[in-house]
Amino acid sequence: MPAPLEFFFDFSSPYAYLASHLIGPIAESHGRAVRWRPMMLGPAMAATGGKPLVHVPLKGDYARRDLPRTARFHDIPFQMPSRFPQVTLAAARLFYWLEEEAPDRAVPFARAVFGALFVDDQNVADRAVLGRLATALEIDEAASLAAIDQPDVKEKLKTVTAAAVERGVFGSPFIFVDGEPFWGADRLNQIDRWLASGGF
Amino acid sequence: MPAPLEFFFDFSSPYAYLASHLIGPIAESHGRAVRWRPMMLGPAMAATGGKPLVHVPLKGDYARRDLPRTARFHDIPFQMPSRFPQVTLAAARLFYWLEEEAPDRAVPFARAVFGALFVDDQNVADRAVLGRLATALEIDEAASLAAIDQPDVKEKLKTVTAAAVERGVFGSPFIFVDGEPFWGADRLNQIDRWLASGGF
């Protein structure tokens, strides 16, 4: 079985949300799995001096136009959140707790977080919202909310983030295919060909 | 005749060089012309706090990998310049002088500048290099080099750049299709569909 694609992202990244809809079918068509790796983009951005796109003059206005257009281009439901960016620390921690405790729920939970944020305009920094998403997936709400503050869970997210920055991840989404780095939802066409031909 | 695509770029931008190979065939397939608008990215970047990509930690390393890979993906000749970035002020001024004095040579000259910079590893900040590119296109070398310091030519470039920033241009390449803004060589697939369907 060939190695899975490594899909690094911050839940607060709208281009990562778009990529989350596109990467699965591409990987699957080449017999690959996808390893979802939520991380905190803040430490990565500190290394490059970057800022959330929508807060940069001119670029932000452009992104608010490009995002819904790119979603329409790919036929993906999208609504720019009224609260943006959001603190997605709790959601990312909960993902890693699920990966240990209920591995088959981790990716569905991640999809639910993205959908809450970028389709249903919910505040995923609000733990009550995360609790409802967990409940809908038949995950124990009380246990999952408690897990957000568990030291081992907090540590896991820190470790993943530090290792990602160490490997050169500075933006979201950031995808490794057999070690080859691809930044951005707009590199999925290259990833598709890379998987088909083993590089180009 | 529908309006031409407006293709804003800085000659020093490698992604604009890639776009310069891609935009013509797409425009032509929809019966459109391309209006080439070289500009100075410096003033645009001042507005967004941007820096040349290759000088940003992590991002720069990534760009040096992504650029040749993206060129291979599109089958475009490319060699990362050994001197980078280069000051492309003189080349851009010369373009606008040609647009007035020998309009049919302006775009061929622009293609020659891009090729010198991103294929032949020449220094296009060197006026002797620009003179040789002009001569090869049967443009009067002495007149063209003198034009670089003409007040009206200098003013033209400033005016184009200021008007571009005013319209929200903050990066290169930046393309308007009937007023709709597209940033980046990786939006040409969206431009293709936009031209086919009049928006989406």
PDB file of N, CA and C in Angstrom, chain B residues 103-167:
ATOM      1  N   PRO B 103       4.250  49.849 -32.235  1.00  0.00           N
ATOM      2  CA  PRO B 103       3.315  49.018 -31.457  1.00  0.00           C
ATOM      3  C   PRO B 103       3.423  47.522 -31.727  1.00  0.00           C
ATOM      4  N   ASP B 104       3.756  47.150 -32.966  1.00  0.00           N
ATOM      5  CA  ASP B 104       3.825  45.714 -33.266  1.00  0.00           C
ATOM      6  C   ASP B 104       5.050  45.048 -32.645  1.00  0.00           C
ATOM      7  N   ARG B 105       5.993  45.844 -32.123  1.00  0.00           N
ATOM      8  CA  ARG B 105       7.184  45.259 -31.484  1.00  0.00           C
ATOM      9  C   ARG B 105       7.068  45.177 -29.966  1.00  0.00           C
ATOM     10  N   ALA B 106       6.057  45.808 -29.385  1.00  0.00           N
ATOM     11  CA  ALA B 106       6.008  45.907 -27.919  1.00  0.00           C
ATOM     12  C   ALA B 106       5.884  44.521 -27.262  1.00  0.00           C
ATOM     13  N   VAL B 107       4.924  43.730 -27.697  1.00  0.00           N
ATOM     14  CA  VAL B 107       4.746  42.409 -27.069  1.00  0.00           C
ATOM     15  C   VAL B 107       5.919  41.470 -27.398  1.00  0.00           C
ATOM     16  N   PRO B 108       6.402  41.438 -28.657  1.00  0.00           N
ATOM     17  CA  PRO B 108       7.608  40.627 -28.909  1.00  0.00           C
ATOM     18  C   PRO B 108       8.786  41.048 -28.016  1.00  0.00           C
ATOM     19  N   PHE B 109       8.934  42.352 -27.786  1.00  0.00           N
ATOM     20  CA  PHE B 109      10.000  42.802 -26.893  1.00  0.00           C
ATOM     21  C   PHE B 109       9.756  42.293 -25.469  1.00  0.00           C
ATOM     22  N   ALA B 110       8.520  42.375 -25.008  1.00  0.00           N
ATOM     23  CA  ALA B 110       8.201  41.886 -23.666  1.00  0.00           C
ATOM     24  C   ALA B 110       8.518  40.387 -23.550  1.00  0.00           C
ATOM     25  N   ARG B 111       8.161  39.627 -24.576  1.00  0.00           N
ATOM     26  CA  ARG B 111       8.483  38.190 -24.550  1.00  0.00           C
ATOM     27  C   ARG B 111       9.997  37.975 -24.516  1.00  0.00           C
ATOM     28  N   ALA B 112      10.728  38.825 -25.245  1.00  0.00           N
ATOM     29  CA  ALA B 112      12.188  38.704 -25.267  1.00  0.00           C
ATOM     30  C   ALA B 112      12.786  39.006 -23.889  1.00  0.00           C
ATOM     31  N   VAL B 113      12.223  40.002 -23.193  1.00  0.00           N
ATOM     32  CA  VAL B 113      12.708  40.328 -21.844  1.00  0.00           C
ATOM     33  C   VAL B 113      12.472  39.142 -20.906  1.00  0.00           C
ATOM     34  N   PHE B 114      11.259  38.602 -20.940  1.00  0.00           N
ATOM     35  CA  PHE B 114      10.951  37.436 -20.094  1.00  0.00           C
ATOM     36  C   PHE B 114      11.905  36.272 -20.412  1.00  0.00           C
ATOM     37  N   GLY B 115      12.121  36.027 -21.690  1.00  0.00           N
ATOM     38  CA  GLY B 115      12.996  34.913 -22.080  1.00  0.00           C
ATOM     39  C   GLY B 115      14.435  35.133 -21.628  1.00  0.00           C
ATOM     40  N   ALA B 116      14.915  36.371 -21.771  1.00  0.00           N
ATOM     41  CA  ALA B 116      16.281  36.687 -21.333  1.00  0.00           C
ATOM     42  C   ALA B 116      16.420  36.404 -19.841  1.00  0.00           C
ATOM     43  N   LEU B 117      15.389  36.798 -19.083  1.00  0.00           N
ATOM     44  CA  LEU B 117      15.460  36.695 -17.627  1.00  0.00           C
ATOM     45  C   LEU B 117      15.258  35.256 -17.135  1.00  0.00           C
ATOM     46  N   PHE B 118      14.242  34.579 -17.685  1.00  0.00           N
ATOM     47  CA  PHE B 118      13.840  33.300 -17.084  1.00  0.00           C
ATOM     48  C   PHE B 118      14.218  32.055 -17.902  1.00  0.00           C
ATOM     49  N   VAL B 119      14.912  32.267 -19.023  1.00  0.00           N
ATOM     50  CA  VAL B 119      15.419  31.118 -19.768  1.00  0.00           C
ATOM     51  C   VAL B 119      16.937  31.242 -19.948  1.00  0.00           C
ATOM     52  N   ASP B 120      17.379  32.449 -20.341  1.00  0.00           N
ATOM     53  CA  ASP B 120      18.785  32.622 -20.710  1.00  0.00           C
ATOM     54  C   ASP B 120      19.648  33.223 -19.604  1.00  0.00           C
ATOM     55  N   ASP B 121      19.054  33.417 -18.427  1.00  0.00           N
ATOM     56  CA  ASP B 121      19.802  33.899 -17.254  1.00  0.00           C
ATOM     57  C   ASP B 121      20.589  35.178 -17.538  1.00  0.00           C
ATOM     58  N   GLN B 122      19.963  36.104 -18.237  1.00  0.00           N
ATOM     59  CA  GLN B 122      20.628  37.383 -18.466  1.00  0.00           C
ATOM     60  C   GLN B 122      20.138  38.434 -17.472  1.00  0.00           C
ATOM     61  N   ASN B 123      20.931  39.516 -17.374  1.00  0.00           N
ATOM     62  CA  ASN B 123      20.611  40.600 -16.448  1.00  0.00           C
ATOM     63  C   ASN B 123      19.870  41.707 -17.202  1.00  0.00           C
ATOM     64  N   VAL B 124      18.556  41.732 -17.090  1.00  0.00           N
ATOM     65  CA  VAL B 124      17.785  42.716 -17.861  1.00  0.00           C
ATOM     66  C   VAL B 124      17.792  44.095 -17.208  1.00  0.00           C
ATOM     67  N   ALA B 125      18.475  44.226 -16.057  1.00  0.00           N
ATOM     68  CA  ALA B 125      18.711  45.562 -15.511  1.00  0.00           C
ATOM     69  C   ALA B 125      19.851  46.233 -16.272  1.00  0.00           C
ATOM     70  N   ASP B 126      20.613  45.469 -17.026  1.00  0.00           N
ATOM     71  CA  ASP B 126      21.759  45.956 -17.806  1.00  0.00           C
ATOM     72  C   ASP B 126      21.239  46.491 -19.150  1.00  0.00           C
ATOM     73  N   ARG B 127      21.452  47.774 -19.377  1.00  0.00           N
ATOM     74  CA  ARG B 127      20.884  48.383 -20.590  1.00  0.00           C
ATOM     75  C   ARG B 127      21.513  47.818 -21.859  1.00  0.00           C
ATOM     76  N   ALA B 128      22.739  47.335 -21.757  1.00  0.00           N
ATOM     77  CA  ALA B 128      23.362  46.716 -22.933  1.00  0.00           C
ATOM     78  C   ALA B 128      22.591  45.457 -23.344  1.00  0.00           C
ATOM     79  N   VAL B 129      22.097  44.732 -22.349  1.00  0.00           N
ATOM     80  CA  VAL B 129      21.279  43.543 -22.648  1.00  0.00           C
ATOM     81  C   VAL B 129      19.985  43.960 -23.342  1.00  0.00           C
ATOM     82  N   LEU B 130      19.340  45.011 -22.817  1.00  0.00           N
ATOM     83  CA  LEU B 130      18.091  45.494 -23.438  1.00  0.00           C
ATOM     84  C   LEU B 130      18.363  45.957 -24.870  1.00  0.00           C
ATOM     85  N   GLY B 131      19.506  46.594 -25.074  1.00  0.00           N
ATOM     86  CA  GLY B 131      19.870  47.053 -26.422  1.00  0.00           C
ATOM     87  C   GLY B 131      19.995  45.877 -27.381  1.00  0.00           C
ATOM     88  N   ARG B 132      20.592  44.791 -26.922  1.00  0.00           N
ATOM     89  CA  ARG B 132      20.730  43.609 -27.790  1.00  0.00           C
ATOM     90  C   ARG B 132      19.367  42.997 -28.093  1.00  0.00           C
ATOM     91  N   LEU B 133      18.476  42.969 -27.093  1.00  0.00           N
ATOM     92  CA  LEU B 133      17.129  42.436 -27.340  1.00  0.00           C
ATOM     93  C   LEU B 133      16.397  43.303 -28.362  1.00  0.00           C
ATOM     94  N   ALA B 134      16.568  44.612 -28.259  1.00  0.00           N
ATOM     95  CA  ALA B 134      15.932  45.533 -29.213  1.00  0.00           C
ATOM     96  C   ALA B 134      16.482  45.287 -30.612  1.00  0.00           C
ATOM     97  N   THR B 135      17.803  45.227 -30.738  1.00  0.00           N
ATOM     98  CA  THR B 135      18.443  45.025 -32.038  1.00  0.00           C
ATOM     99  C   THR B 135      17.941  43.753 -32.709  1.00  0.00           C
ATOM    100  N   ALA B 136      17.802  42.697 -31.924  1.00  0.00           N
ATOM    101  CA  ALA B 136      17.341  41.417 -32.475  1.00  0.00           C
ATOM    102  C   ALA B 136      15.934  41.525 -33.053  1.00  0.00           C
ATOM    103  N   LEU B 137      15.173  42.519 -32.558  1.00  0.00           N
ATOM    104  CA  LEU B 137      13.815  42.722 -33.076  1.00  0.00           C
ATOM    105  C   LEU B 137      13.773  43.856 -34.092  1.00  0.00           C
ATOM    106  N   GLU B 138      14.979  44.261 -34.574  1.00  0.00           N
ATOM    107  CA  GLU B 138      15.080  45.351 -35.554  1.00  0.00           C
ATOM    108  C   GLU B 138      14.502  46.650 -35.030  1.00  0.00           C
ATOM    109  N   ILE B 139      14.726  46.873 -33.743  1.00  0.00           N
ATOM    110  CA  ILE B 139      14.360  48.149 -33.129  1.00  0.00           C
ATOM    111  C   ILE B 139      15.659  48.947 -33.004  1.00  0.00           C
ATOM    112  N   ASP B 140      15.596  50.248 -33.282  1.00  0.00           N
ATOM    113  CA  ASP B 140      16.791  51.080 -33.224  1.00  0.00           C
ATOM    114  C   ASP B 140      17.348  51.100 -31.798  1.00  0.00           C
ATOM    115  N   GLU B 141      18.579  50.620 -31.647  1.00  0.00           N
ATOM    116  CA  GLU B 141      19.140  50.452 -30.307  1.00  0.00           C
ATOM    117  C   GLU B 141      19.360  51.797 -29.608  1.00  0.00           C
ATOM    118  N   ALA B 142      20.001  52.734 -30.303  1.00  0.00           N
ATOM    119  CA  ALA B 142      20.313  54.019 -29.675  1.00  0.00           C
ATOM    120  C   ALA B 142      19.037  54.749 -29.267  1.00  0.00           C
ATOM    121  N   ALA B 143      18.055  54.758 -30.160  1.00  0.00           N
ATOM    122  CA  ALA B 143      16.799  55.455 -29.853  1.00  0.00           C
ATOM    123  C   ALA B 143      16.084  54.804 -28.677  1.00  0.00           C
ATOM    124  N   SER B 144      16.103  53.470 -28.632  1.00  0.00           N
ATOM    125  CA  SER B 144      15.382  52.798 -27.563  1.00  0.00           C
ATOM    126  C   SER B 144      16.069  53.019 -26.209  1.00  0.00           C
ATOM    127  N   LEU B 145      17.406  53.004 -26.202  1.00  0.00           N
ATOM    128  CA  LEU B 145      18.097  53.226 -24.927  1.00  0.00           C
ATOM    129  C   LEU B 145      17.906  54.670 -24.459  1.00  0.00           C
ATOM    130  N   ALA B 146      17.883  55.602 -25.396  1.00  0.00           N
ATOM    131  CA  ALA B 146      17.639  57.007 -25.022  1.00  0.00           C
ATOM    132  C   ALA B 146      16.228  57.170 -24.448  1.00  0.00           C
ATOM    133  N   ALA B 147      15.282  56.388 -24.989  1.00  0.00           N
ATOM    134  CA  ALA B 147      13.881  56.511 -24.570  1.00  0.00           C
ATOM    135  C   ALA B 147      13.688  56.173 -23.096  1.00  0.00           C
ATOM    136  N   ILE B 148      14.559  55.299 -22.575  1.00  0.00           N
ATOM    137  CA  ILE B 148      14.405  54.866 -21.174  1.00  0.00           C
ATOM    138  C   ILE B 148      14.409  56.051 -20.213  1.00  0.00           C
ATOM    139  N   ASP B 149      15.133  57.127 -20.579  1.00  0.00           N
ATOM    140  CA  ASP B 149      15.205  58.282 -19.678  1.00  0.00           C
ATOM    141  C   ASP B 149      14.318  59.446 -20.097  1.00  0.00           C
ATOM    142  N   GLN B 150      13.444  59.211 -21.079  1.00  0.00           N
ATOM    143  CA  GLN B 150      12.535  60.278 -21.510  1.00  0.00           C
ATOM    144  C   GLN B 150      11.465  60.529 -20.449  1.00  0.00           C
ATOM    145  N   PRO B 151      11.245  61.809 -20.088  1.00  0.00           N
ATOM    146  CA  PRO B 151      10.260  62.109 -19.042  1.00  0.00           C
ATOM    147  C   PRO B 151       8.865  61.555 -19.351  1.00  0.00           C
ATOM    148  N   ASP B 152       8.417  61.635 -20.605  1.00  0.00           N
ATOM    149  CA  ASP B 152       7.055  61.155 -20.892  1.00  0.00           C
ATOM    150  C   ASP B 152       6.948  59.642 -20.748  1.00  0.00           C
ATOM    151  N   VAL B 153       8.037  58.930 -21.050  1.00  0.00           N
ATOM    152  CA  VAL B 153       8.046  57.471 -20.917  1.00  0.00           C
ATOM    153  C   VAL B 153       8.044  57.083 -19.432  1.00  0.00           C
ATOM    154  N   LYS B 154       8.872  57.775 -18.652  1.00  0.00           N
ATOM    155  CA  LYS B 154       8.910  57.515 -17.210  1.00  0.00           C
ATOM    156  C   LYS B 154       7.529  57.757 -16.595  1.00  0.00           C
ATOM    157  N   GLU B 155       6.904  58.837 -17.038  1.00  0.00           N
ATOM    158  CA  GLU B 155       5.590  59.213 -16.501  1.00  0.00           C
ATOM    159  C   GLU B 155       4.534  58.166 -16.860  1.00  0.00           C
ATOM    160  N   LYS B 156       4.625  57.640 -18.068  1.00  0.00           N
ATOM    161  CA  LYS B 156       3.645  56.647 -18.521  1.00  0.00           C
ATOM    162  C   LYS B 156       3.656  55.420 -17.601  1.00  0.00           C
ATOM    163  N   LEU B 157       4.853  54.934 -17.293  1.00  0.00           N
ATOM    164  CA  LEU B 157       4.960  53.763 -16.419  1.00  0.00           C
ATOM    165  C   LEU B 157       4.403  54.062 -15.028  1.00  0.00           C
ATOM    166  N   LYS B 158       4.712  55.269 -14.528  1.00  0.00           N
ATOM    167  CA  LYS B 158       4.172  55.654 -13.209  1.00  0.00           C
ATOM    168  C   LYS B 158       2.654  55.684 -13.227  1.00  0.00           C
ATOM    169  N   THR B 159       2.101  56.222 -14.304  1.00  0.00           N
ATOM    170  CA  THR B 159       0.646  56.349 -14.417  1.00  0.00           C
ATOM    171  C   THR B 159      -0.018  54.973 -14.470  1.00  0.00           C
ATOM    172  N   VAL B 160       0.552  54.070 -15.278  1.00  0.00           N
ATOM    173  CA  VAL B 160      -0.002  52.713 -15.386  1.00  0.00           C
ATOM    174  C   VAL B 160       0.040  52.026 -14.024  1.00  0.00           C
ATOM    175  N   THR B 161       1.182  52.153 -13.331  1.00  0.00           N
ATOM    176  CA  THR B 161       1.345  51.500 -12.031  1.00  0.00           C
ATOM    177  C   THR B 161       0.354  52.045 -11.006  1.00  0.00           C
ATOM    178  N   ALA B 162       0.240  53.367 -10.940  1.00  0.00           N
ATOM    179  CA  ALA B 162      -0.676  53.983  -9.966  1.00  0.00           C
ATOM    180  C   ALA B 162      -2.118  53.580 -10.255  1.00  0.00           C
ATOM    181  N   ALA B 163      -2.480  53.555 -11.543  1.00  0.00           N
ATOM    182  CA  ALA B 163      -3.852  53.182 -11.896  1.00  0.00           C
ATOM    183  C   ALA B 163      -4.119  51.715 -11.544  1.00  0.00           C
ATOM    184  N   ALA B 164      -3.101  50.870 -11.711  1.00  0.00           N
ATOM    185  CA  ALA B 164      -3.255  49.451 -11.377  1.00  0.00           C
ATOM    186  C   ALA B 164      -3.474  49.280  -9.873  1.00  0.00           C
ATOM    187  N   VAL B 165      -2.646  49.939  -9.069  1.00  0.00           N
ATOM    188  CA  VAL B 165      -2.792  49.846  -7.611  1.00  0.00           C
ATOM    189  C   VAL B 165      -4.176  50.353  -7.204  1.00  0.00           C
ATOM    190  N   GLU B 166      -4.586  51.426  -7.829  1.00  0.00           N
ATOM    191  CA  GLU B 166      -5.912  52.005  -7.569  1.00  0.00           C
ATOM    192  C   GLU B 166      -7.019  50.979  -7.831  1.00  0.00           C
ATOM    193  N   ARG B 167      -6.808  50.115  -8.831  1.00  0.00           N
ATOM    194  CA  ARG B 167      -7.810  49.095  -9.159  1.00  0.00           C
ATOM    195  C   ARG B 167      -7.655  47.822  -8.329  1.00  0.00           C
TER     196      ARG B 167
END
